[in-house]
Coordinates of C-alpha atoms (C1' of nucleotides) in Angstrom, one line a residue:
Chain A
X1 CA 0.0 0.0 0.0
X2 CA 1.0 3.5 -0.6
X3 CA 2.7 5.2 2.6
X4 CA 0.1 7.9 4.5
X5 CA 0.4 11.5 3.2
X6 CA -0.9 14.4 4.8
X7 CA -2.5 16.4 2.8
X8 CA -5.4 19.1 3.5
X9 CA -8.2 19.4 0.7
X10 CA -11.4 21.6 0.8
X11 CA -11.3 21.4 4.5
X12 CA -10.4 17.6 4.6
X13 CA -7.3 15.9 6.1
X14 CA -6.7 13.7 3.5
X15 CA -4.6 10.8 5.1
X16 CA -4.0 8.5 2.3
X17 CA -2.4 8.7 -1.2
X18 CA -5.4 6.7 -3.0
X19 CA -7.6 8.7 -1.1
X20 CA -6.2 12.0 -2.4
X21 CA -5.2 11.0 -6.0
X22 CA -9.2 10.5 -6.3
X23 CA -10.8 12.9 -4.2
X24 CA -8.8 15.7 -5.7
X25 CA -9.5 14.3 -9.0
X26 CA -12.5 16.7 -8.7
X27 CA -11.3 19.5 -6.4
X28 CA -8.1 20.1 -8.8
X29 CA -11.2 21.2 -11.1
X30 CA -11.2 24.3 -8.7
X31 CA -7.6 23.9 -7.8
X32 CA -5.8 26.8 -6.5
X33 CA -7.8 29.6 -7.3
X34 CA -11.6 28.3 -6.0
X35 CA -9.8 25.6 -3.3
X36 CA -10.6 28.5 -0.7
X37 CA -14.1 28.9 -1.8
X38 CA -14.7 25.5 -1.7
X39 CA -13.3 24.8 1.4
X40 CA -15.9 27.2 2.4
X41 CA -18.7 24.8 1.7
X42 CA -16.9 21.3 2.9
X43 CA -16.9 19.9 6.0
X44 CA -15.6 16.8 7.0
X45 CA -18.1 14.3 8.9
X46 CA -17.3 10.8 10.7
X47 CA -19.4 8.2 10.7
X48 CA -18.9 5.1 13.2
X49 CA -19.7 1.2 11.5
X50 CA -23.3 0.2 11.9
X51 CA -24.5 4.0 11.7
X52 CA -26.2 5.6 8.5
X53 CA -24.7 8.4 6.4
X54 CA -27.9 8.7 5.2
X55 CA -31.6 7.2 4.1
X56 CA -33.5 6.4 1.5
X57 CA -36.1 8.9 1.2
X58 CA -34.4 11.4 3.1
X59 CA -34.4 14.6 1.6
X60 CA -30.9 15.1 -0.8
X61 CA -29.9 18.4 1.1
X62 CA -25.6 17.1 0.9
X63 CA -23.4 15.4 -1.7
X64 CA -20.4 13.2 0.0
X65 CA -17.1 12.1 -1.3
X66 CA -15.6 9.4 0.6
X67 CA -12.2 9.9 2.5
X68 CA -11.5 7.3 4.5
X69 CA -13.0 3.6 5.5
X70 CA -16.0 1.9 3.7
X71 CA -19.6 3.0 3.2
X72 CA -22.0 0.4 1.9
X73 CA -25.1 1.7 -0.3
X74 CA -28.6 -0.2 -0.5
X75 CA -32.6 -0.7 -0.9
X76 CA -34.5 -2.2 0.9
X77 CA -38.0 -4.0 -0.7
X78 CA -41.5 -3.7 0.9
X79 CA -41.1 -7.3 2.2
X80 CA -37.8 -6.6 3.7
X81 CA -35.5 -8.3 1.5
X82 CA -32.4 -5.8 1.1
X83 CA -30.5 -5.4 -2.2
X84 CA -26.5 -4.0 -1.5
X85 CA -25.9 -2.4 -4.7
X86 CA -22.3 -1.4 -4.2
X87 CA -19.4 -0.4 -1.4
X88 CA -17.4 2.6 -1.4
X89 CA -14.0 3.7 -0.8
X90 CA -12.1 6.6 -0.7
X91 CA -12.7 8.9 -3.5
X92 CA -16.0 7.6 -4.3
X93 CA -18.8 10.0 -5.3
X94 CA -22.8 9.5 -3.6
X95 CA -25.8 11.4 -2.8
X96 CA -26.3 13.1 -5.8
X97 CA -29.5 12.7 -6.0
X98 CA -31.7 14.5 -9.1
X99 CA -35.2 14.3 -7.6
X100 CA -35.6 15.8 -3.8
X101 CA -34.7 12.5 -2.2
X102 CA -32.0 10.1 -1.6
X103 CA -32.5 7.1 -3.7
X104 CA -30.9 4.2 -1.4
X105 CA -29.1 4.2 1.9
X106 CA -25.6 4.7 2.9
X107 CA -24.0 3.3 6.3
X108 CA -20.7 2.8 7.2
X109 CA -18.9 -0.7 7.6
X110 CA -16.0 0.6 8.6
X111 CA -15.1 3.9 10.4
X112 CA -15.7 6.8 7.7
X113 CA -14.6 9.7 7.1
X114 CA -16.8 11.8 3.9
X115 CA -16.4 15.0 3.2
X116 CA -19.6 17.4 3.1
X117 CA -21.1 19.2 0.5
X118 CA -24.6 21.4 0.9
X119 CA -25.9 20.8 -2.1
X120 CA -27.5 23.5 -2.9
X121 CA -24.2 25.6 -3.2
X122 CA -22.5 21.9 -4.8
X123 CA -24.8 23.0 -7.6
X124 CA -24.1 26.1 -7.7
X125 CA -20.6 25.5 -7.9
X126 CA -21.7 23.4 -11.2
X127 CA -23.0 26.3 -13.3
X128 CA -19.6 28.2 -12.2
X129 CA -17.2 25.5 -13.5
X130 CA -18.9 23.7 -16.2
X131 CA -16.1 21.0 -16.4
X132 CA -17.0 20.1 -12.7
X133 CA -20.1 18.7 -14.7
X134 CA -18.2 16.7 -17.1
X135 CA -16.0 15.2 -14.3
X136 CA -19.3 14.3 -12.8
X137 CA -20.9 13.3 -15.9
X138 CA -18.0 10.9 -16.4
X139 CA -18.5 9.6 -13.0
X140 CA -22.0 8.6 -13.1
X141 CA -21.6 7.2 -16.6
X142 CA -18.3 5.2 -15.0
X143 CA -21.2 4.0 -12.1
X144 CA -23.6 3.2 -14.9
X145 CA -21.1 0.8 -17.0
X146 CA -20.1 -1.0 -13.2
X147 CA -23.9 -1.4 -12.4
X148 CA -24.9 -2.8 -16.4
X149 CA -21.2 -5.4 -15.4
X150 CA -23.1 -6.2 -12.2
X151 CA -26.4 -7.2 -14.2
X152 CA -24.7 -9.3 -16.2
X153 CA -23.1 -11.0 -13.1
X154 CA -26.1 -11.6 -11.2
X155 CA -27.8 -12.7 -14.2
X156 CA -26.0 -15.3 -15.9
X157 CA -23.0 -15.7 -13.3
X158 CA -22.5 -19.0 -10.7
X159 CA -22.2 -18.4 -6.8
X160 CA -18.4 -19.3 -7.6
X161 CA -18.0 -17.1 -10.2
X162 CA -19.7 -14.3 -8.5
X163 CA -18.0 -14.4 -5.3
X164 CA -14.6 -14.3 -7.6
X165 CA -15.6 -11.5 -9.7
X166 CA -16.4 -9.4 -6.2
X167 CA -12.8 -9.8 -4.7
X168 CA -11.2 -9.2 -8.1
X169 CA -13.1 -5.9 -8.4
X170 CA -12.5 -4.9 -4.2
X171 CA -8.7 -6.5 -5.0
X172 CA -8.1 -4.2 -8.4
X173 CA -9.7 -1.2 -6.6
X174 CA -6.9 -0.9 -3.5
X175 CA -4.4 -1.8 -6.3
X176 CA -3.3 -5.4 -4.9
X177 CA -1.3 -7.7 -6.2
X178 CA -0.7 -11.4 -6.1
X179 CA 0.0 -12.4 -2.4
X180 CA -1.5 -9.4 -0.7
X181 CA -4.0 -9.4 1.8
X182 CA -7.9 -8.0 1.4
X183 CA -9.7 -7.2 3.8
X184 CA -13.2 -7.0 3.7
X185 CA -14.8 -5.2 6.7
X186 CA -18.1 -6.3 5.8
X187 CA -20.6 -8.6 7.1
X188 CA -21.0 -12.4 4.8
X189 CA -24.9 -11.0 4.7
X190 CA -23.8 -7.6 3.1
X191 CA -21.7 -9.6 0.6
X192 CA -24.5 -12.1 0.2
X193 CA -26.9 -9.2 -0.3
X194 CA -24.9 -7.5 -2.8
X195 CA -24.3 -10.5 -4.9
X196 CA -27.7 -12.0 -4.8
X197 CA -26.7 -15.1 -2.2
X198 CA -27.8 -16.1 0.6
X199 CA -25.3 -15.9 3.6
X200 CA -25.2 -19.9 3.6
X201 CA -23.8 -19.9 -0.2
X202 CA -21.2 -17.1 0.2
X203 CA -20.1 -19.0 3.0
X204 CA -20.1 -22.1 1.2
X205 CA -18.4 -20.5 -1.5
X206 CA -15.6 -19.1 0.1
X207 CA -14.7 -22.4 1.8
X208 CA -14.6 -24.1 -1.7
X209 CA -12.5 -21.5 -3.1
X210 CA -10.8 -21.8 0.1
X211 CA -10.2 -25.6 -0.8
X212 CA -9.1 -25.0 -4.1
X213 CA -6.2 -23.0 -3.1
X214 CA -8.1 -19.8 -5.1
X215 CA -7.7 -18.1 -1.8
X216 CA -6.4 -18.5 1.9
X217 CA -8.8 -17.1 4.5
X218 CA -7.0 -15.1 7.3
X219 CA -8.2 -13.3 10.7
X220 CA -10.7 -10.7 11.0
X221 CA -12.1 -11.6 7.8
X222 CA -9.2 -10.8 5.6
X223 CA -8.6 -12.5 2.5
X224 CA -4.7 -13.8 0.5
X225 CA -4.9 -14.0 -2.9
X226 CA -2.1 -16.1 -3.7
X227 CA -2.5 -15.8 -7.6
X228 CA -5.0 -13.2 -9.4
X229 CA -4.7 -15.2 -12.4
X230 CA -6.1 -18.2 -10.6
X231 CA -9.0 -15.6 -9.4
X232 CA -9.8 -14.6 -12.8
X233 CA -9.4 -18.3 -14.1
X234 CA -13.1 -18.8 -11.4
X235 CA -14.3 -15.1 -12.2
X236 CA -15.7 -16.2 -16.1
Chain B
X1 CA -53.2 5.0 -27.8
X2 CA -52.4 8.6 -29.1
X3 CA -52.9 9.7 -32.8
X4 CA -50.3 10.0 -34.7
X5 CA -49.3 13.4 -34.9
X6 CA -46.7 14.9 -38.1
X7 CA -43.9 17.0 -36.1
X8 CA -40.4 17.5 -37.2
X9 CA -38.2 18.2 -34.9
X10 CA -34.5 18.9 -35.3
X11 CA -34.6 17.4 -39.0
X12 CA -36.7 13.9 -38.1
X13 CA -40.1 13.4 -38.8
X14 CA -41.6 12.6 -35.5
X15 CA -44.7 10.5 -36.3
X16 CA -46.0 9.5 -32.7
X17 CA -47.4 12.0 -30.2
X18 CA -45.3 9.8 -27.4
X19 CA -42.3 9.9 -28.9
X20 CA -42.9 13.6 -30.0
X21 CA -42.9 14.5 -26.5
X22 CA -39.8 12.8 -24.9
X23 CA -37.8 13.5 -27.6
X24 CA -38.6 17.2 -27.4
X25 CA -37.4 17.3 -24.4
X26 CA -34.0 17.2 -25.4
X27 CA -34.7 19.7 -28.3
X28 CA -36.7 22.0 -26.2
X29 CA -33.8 23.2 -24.5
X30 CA -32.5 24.7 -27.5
X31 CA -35.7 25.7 -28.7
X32 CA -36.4 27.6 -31.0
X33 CA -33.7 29.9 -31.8
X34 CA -30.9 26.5 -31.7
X35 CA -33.6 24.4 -33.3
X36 CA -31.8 25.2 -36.9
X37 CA -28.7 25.2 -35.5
X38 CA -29.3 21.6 -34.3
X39 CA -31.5 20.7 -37.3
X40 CA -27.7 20.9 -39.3
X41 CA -26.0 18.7 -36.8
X42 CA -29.0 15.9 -37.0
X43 CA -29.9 13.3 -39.2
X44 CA -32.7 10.3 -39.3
X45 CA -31.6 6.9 -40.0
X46 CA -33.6 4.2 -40.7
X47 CA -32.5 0.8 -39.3
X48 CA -34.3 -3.1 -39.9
X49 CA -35.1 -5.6 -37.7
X50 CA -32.4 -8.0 -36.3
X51 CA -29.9 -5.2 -37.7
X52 CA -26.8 -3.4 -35.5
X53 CA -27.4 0.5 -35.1
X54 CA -23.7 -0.1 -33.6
X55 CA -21.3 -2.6 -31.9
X56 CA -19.7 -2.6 -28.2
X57 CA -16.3 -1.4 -29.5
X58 CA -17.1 0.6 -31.9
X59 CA -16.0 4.1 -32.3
X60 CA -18.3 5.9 -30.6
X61 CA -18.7 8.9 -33.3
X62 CA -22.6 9.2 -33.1
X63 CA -25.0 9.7 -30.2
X64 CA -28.6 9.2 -31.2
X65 CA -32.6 9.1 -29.7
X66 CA -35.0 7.0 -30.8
X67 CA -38.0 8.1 -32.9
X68 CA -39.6 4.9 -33.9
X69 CA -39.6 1.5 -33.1
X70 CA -37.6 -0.5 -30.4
X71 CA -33.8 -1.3 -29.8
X72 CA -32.3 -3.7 -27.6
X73 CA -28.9 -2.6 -26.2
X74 CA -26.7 -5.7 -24.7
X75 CA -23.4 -7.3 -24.2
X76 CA -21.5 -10.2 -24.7
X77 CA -19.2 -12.2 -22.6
X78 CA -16.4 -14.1 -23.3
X79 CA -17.7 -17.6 -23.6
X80 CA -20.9 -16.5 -26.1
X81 CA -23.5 -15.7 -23.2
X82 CA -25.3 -12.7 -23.4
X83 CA -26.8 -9.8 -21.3
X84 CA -29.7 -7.9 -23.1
X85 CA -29.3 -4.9 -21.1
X86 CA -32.9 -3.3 -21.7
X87 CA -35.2 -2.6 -24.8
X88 CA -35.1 1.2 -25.6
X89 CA -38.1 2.9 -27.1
X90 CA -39.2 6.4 -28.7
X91 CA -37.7 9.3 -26.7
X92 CA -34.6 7.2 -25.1
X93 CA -31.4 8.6 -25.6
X94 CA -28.2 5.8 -26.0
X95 CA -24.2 6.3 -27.8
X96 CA -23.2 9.1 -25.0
X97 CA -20.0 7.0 -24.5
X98 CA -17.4 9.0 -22.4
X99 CA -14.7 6.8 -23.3
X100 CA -13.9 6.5 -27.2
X101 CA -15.6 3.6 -27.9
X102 CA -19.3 2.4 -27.0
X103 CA -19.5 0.1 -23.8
X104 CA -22.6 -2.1 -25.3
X105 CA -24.3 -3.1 -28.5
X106 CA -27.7 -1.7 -30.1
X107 CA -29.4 -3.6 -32.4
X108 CA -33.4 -2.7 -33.7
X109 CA -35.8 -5.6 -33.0
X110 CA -38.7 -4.3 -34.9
X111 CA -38.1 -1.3 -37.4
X112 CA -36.3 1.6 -36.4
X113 CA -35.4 4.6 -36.4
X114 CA -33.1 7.2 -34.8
X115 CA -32.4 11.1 -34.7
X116 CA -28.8 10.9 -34.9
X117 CA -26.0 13.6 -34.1
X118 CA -22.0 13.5 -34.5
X119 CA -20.5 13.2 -30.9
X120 CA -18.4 15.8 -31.5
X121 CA -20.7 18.4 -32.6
X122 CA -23.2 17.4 -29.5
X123 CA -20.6 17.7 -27.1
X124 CA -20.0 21.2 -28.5
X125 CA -23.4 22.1 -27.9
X126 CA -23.1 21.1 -24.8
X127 CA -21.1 23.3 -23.8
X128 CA -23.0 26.4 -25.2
X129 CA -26.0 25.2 -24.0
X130 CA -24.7 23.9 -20.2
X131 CA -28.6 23.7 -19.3
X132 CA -29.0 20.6 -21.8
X133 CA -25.7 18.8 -20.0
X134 CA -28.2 19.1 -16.8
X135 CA -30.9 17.7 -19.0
X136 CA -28.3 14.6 -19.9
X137 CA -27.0 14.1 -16.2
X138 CA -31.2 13.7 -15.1
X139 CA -31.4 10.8 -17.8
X140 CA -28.1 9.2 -17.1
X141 CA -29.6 9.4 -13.3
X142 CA -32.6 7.9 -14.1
X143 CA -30.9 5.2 -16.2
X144 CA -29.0 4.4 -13.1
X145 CA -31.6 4.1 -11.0
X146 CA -33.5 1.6 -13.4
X147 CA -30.2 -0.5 -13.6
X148 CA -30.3 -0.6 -9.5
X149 CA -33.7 -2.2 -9.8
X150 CA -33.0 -4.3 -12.4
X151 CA -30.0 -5.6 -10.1
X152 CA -32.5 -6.2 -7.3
X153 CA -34.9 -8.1 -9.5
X154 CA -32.1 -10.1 -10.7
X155 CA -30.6 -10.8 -7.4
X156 CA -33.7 -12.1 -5.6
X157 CA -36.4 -12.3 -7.4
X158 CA -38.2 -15.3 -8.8
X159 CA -38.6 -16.4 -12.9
X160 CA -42.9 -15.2 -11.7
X161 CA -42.0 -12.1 -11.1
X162 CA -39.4 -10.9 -13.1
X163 CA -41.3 -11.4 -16.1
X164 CA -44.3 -10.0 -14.0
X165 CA -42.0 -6.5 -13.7
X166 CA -40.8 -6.6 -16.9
X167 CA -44.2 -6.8 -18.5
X168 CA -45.4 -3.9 -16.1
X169 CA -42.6 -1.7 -16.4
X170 CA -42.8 -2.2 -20.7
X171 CA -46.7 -1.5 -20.3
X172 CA -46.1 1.9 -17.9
X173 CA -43.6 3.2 -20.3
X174 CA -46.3 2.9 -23.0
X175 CA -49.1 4.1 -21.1
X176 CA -50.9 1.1 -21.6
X177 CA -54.2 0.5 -19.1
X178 CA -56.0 -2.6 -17.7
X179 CA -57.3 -4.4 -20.9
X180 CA -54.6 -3.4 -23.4
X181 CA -52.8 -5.0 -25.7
X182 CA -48.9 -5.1 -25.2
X183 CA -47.2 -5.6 -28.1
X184 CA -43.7 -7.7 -27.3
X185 CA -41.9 -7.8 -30.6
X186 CA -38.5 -8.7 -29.4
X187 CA -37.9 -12.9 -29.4
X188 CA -37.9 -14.8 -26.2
X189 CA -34.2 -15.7 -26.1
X190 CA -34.4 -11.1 -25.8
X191 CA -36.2 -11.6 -23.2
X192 CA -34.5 -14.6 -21.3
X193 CA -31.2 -12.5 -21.4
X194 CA -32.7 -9.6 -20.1
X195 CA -34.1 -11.5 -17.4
X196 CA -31.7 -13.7 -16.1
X197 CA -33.3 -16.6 -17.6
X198 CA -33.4 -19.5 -20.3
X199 CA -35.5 -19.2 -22.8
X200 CA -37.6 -22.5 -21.5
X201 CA -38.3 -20.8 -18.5
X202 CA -39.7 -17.7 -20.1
X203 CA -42.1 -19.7 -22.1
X204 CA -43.2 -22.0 -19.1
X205 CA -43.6 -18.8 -17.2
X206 CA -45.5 -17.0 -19.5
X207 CA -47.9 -20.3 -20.4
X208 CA -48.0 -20.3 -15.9
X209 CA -49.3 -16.3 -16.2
X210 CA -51.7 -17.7 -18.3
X211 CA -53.1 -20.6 -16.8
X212 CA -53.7 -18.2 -13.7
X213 CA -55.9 -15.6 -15.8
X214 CA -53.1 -12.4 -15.1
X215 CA -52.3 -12.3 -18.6
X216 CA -53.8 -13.6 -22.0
X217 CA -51.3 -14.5 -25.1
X218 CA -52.7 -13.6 -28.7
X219 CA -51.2 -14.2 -32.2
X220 CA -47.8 -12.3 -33.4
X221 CA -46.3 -11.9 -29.4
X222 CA -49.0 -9.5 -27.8
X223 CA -50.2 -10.1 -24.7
X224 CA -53.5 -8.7 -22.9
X225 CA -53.1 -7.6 -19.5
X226 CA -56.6 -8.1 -17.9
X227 CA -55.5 -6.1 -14.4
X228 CA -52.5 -4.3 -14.0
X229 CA -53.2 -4.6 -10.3
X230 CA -52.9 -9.0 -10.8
X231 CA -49.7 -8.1 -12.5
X232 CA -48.3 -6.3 -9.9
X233 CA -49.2 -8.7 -7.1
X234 CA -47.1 -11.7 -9.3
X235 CA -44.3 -8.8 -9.3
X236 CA -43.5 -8.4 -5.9
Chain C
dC1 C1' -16.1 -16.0 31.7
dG2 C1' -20.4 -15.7 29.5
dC3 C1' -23.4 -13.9 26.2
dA4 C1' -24.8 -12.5 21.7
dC5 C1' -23.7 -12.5 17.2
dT6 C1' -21.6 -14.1 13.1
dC7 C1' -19.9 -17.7 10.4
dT8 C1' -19.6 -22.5 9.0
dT9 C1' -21.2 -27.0 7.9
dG10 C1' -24.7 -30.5 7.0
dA11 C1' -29.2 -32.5 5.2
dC12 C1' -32.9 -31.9 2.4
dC13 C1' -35.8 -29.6 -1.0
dG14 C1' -37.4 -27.0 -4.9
dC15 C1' -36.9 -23.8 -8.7
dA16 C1' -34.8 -23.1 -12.7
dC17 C1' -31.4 -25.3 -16.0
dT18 C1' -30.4 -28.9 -19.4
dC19 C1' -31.6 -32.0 -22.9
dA20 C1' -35.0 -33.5 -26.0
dA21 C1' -39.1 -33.8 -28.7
dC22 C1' -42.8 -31.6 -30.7
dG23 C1' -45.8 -27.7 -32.4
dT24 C1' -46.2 -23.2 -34.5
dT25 C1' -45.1 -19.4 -37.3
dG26 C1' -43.5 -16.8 -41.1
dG27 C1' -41.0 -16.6 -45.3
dT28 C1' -39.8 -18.6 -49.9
dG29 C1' -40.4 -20.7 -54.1
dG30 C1' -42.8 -23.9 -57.0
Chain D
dC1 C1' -52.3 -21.1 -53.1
dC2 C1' -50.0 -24.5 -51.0
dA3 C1' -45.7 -27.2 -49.9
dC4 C1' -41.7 -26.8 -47.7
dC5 C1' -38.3 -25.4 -44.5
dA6 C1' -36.0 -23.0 -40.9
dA7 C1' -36.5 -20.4 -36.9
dC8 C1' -38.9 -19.8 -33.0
dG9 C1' -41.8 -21.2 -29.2
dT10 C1' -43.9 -24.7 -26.1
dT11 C1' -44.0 -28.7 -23.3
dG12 C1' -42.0 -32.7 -20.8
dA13 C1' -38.6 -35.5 -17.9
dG14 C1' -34.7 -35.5 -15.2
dT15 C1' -30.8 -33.1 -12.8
dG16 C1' -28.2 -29.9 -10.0
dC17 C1' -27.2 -25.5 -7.9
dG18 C1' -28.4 -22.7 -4.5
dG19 C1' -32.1 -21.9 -0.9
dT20 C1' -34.1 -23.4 3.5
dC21 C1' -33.9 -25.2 8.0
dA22 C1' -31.1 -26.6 11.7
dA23 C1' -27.2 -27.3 14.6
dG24 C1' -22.7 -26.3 16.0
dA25 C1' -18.2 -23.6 15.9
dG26 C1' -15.8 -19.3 16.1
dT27 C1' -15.4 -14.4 17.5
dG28 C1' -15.7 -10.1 19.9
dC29 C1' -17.1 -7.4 23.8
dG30 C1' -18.4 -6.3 28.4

DNA sequence: CGCACTCTTGACCGCACTCAACGTTGGTGG
DNA sequence: CCACCAACGTTGAGTGCGGTCAAGAGTGCG
C-alpha cells in the first residue's frame, strides 16, 4: 500500500495517497484559485460502523465524497429483503441525488470519514465551472457501465463465479497484487446481499474457493490471494 | 393509444405524439432559436429488424434518440452468453459514451429509427447550452436508478416475477391501461437474457401467467393484461 | 467468563437449467 | 395457393445448484 500522506483538501485531512489522488480528481477542477471557496462549503463528517450516512427517502440536502473507511449503499424492498448495490471507498462519489430524495441508503462498515457538500451551493458550484459537470458526468456514466457489469453477473453468473468477480473488483480497486492481503470489513450477509446469495452460499463459496487454493482465509475476515490469475481463471 | 401526430423536430419526422414528446425534451432546451442550429448537426436513420445500429467497441462517433420503433442494447461475454441490457423505445437517448468507444451493442428488433447527431458536434453544444448537459445528467440518473432495480430483480427475485415486472414496467412506459394490448416484438431468447433466464423458463412462465388468468397470449407476441393490479401482485 | 452475534457446515428440498421432442409461425419458391 | 423449411416457441422429464432449515463452531465485547 501506498505510505500515509498528509494532505489538507477543501477542509479535509486527507490521510492516504489513494484517497487524495481520487478525491482531488475533482477538487483540482477548482484547484488553486476556487480551493478556498470550496473549502468554504466542505466539511468533513465521521461516521462510526453500523451507523447511517444517510436514508433512502431522506431529503438530498448534501453530496459526500468518501475519505477514509467503507460505506456500503442499498434498498430495501417492501417485504424486507435488502438489495447491497455497491461499497465505497475513498474517492468515491454519492448522494447526488436528481429528484428531492436520496435514492438508497448509505451506512458505514468501517469507520468513515466523507467530506460534506450542501448541495445546494454543490450546484451552484456546477454552473460556475462547467467542467466540474463533465467530471461528474464521467463519474456517473463510470457507475452506470459498473452497475450494467453487475447485471450481467447476477444474471447469468455461478455463486463461484460471483464471489470471484467481487474480490477481483475490491482487490483491483486498492491496487493489490498477487499475495496481498484484502480485507473486507463487511458482514458475509452484506456480501450475500450484494451478490444476490444467501449468507449460507457465500459462505459455502468461500470455503470451496478456500479448498481450491483460489484463496487463503486469514483473521478478522481478511482474505490472501495467492495468484489473481487463478481468481480470474473462477471469475468467467 | 395517441394519434399520430406529423412533427419535425430537429430534421426527423416525429410520427408519434409519445415519442414527439420525450424526444422534445432534449430539443426544447434549444428551442427555438438553436432548433436550426441543431437541425444541421442531426440526421434520421432508418435501421431493420435483427440489424446493428452499432457494436460494443465501436468508435463511438454518433449519439442518437430513438424516434420509432424499439432497440435492444446488450453485451457479450467471453464464452458466447449474453446480457440484453434493456429494450429502448421512442424518446430514449443511447451512444453518449465518455470513453472512445461504445461500452454495449444496439441492435433494432422491430423497425427503427433514430435522430442521430456527430459526438463531436453534440458535445460542443453542450457546452453552449450547459442547461441541456443538466438535462443529460437527469437521464443518465434515471438510467442508473432503473439498472439498481433491475439488479434487485435479478438478485432475488423469482422467474414469476421478473417477467411480471418486466411486463409492467414495458406496459407503464407505453401508457398502456387494464385491458390493453402489449405488443412484445422482441424474441424470447431477448427476453431470457434480459431476465436472467433461459428461454424454457420464459415460455413455461408465461404459459403459468396464463393458466392463472393475469395475462392472455394472442397471435404475433402480444399479450392482454386483464388487471394491471394482478400483475403487480405476481411482481413483488 | 459468558453472552450474543456471526460464520460454518450439514441434510434436504425446490426452482430453474439442461436436454430433448414436438408444435407453431413466417417466409420462400414452386 | 399451397408445400416446404428453418427459426422460434412450447412442453415434458430429469438433474443440479443454490435456498431453506437446523445445529454447532468461532469471534468479539463487556
Amino acid at each position: 500500500m501506498a505510505q500515509a500522506a498528509q494532505t489538507v483538501c477543501c477542509g479535509t485531512r486527507v490521510i492516504c495517497e489513494d484517497c487524495d489522488a481520487r478525491h482531488l480528481a475533482v477538487c483540482h477542477r477548482l484547484a488553486p484559485e476556487h480551493l478556498p471557496q470550496l473549502a468554504a462549503l466542505a466539511a468533513a463528517r465521521r461516521v462510526a460502523p453500523g451507523k447511517l450516512l444517510f436514508e433512502e427517502g431522506d431529503l438530498a440536502e448534501e453530496v459526500f465524497t468518501v475519505t477514509f473507511g467503507m460505506l456500503k449503499v442499498f434498498k430495501m424492498l417492501r417485504d424486507g429483503r435488502r438489495r447491497v448495490i455497491g461499497f465505497l471507498v475513498p474517492g468515491d462519489f454519492l448522494g447526488l441525488a436528481f429528484g428531492r430524495t436520496y435514492v438508497y441508503s448509505a451506512e458505514a462498515v468501517s469507520p468513515v470519514t466523507v467530506c460534506r457538500f450542501r448541495r445546494e451551493q454543490f450546484m451552484s458550484l456546477l454552473e460556475v465551472r462547467p467542467e466540474l459537470e463533465l467530471e461528474i458526468l464521467g463519474r456517473i456514466s463510470t457507475e452506470l457501465a459498473a452497475a450494467q457489469d453487475q447485471m450481467l453477473l447476477l444474471g447469468r453468473k455461478t455463486a463461484r463465479e460471483r464471489l470471484a468477480t467481487f474480490l477481483l473488483h475490491l482487490a483491483r480497486r486498492r491496487g493489490l497484487h498477487d499475495g496481498d492481503i484484502l480485507e473486507l470489513p463487511m458482514s458475509r450477509a452484506d456480501i450475500a446481499d450484494n451478490l444476490g446469495l444467501t449468507i449460507e452460499t457465500v459462505s459455502r463459496t468461500f470455503s470451496s474457493l478456500r479448498k481450491d487454493k483460489v484463496i487463503e482465509l486469514k483473521p478478522h475476515h481478511d482474505v490472501l490471494i495467492p495468484r489473481f490469475a487463478d481468481l480470474e481463471q473462477v471469475g468467467g
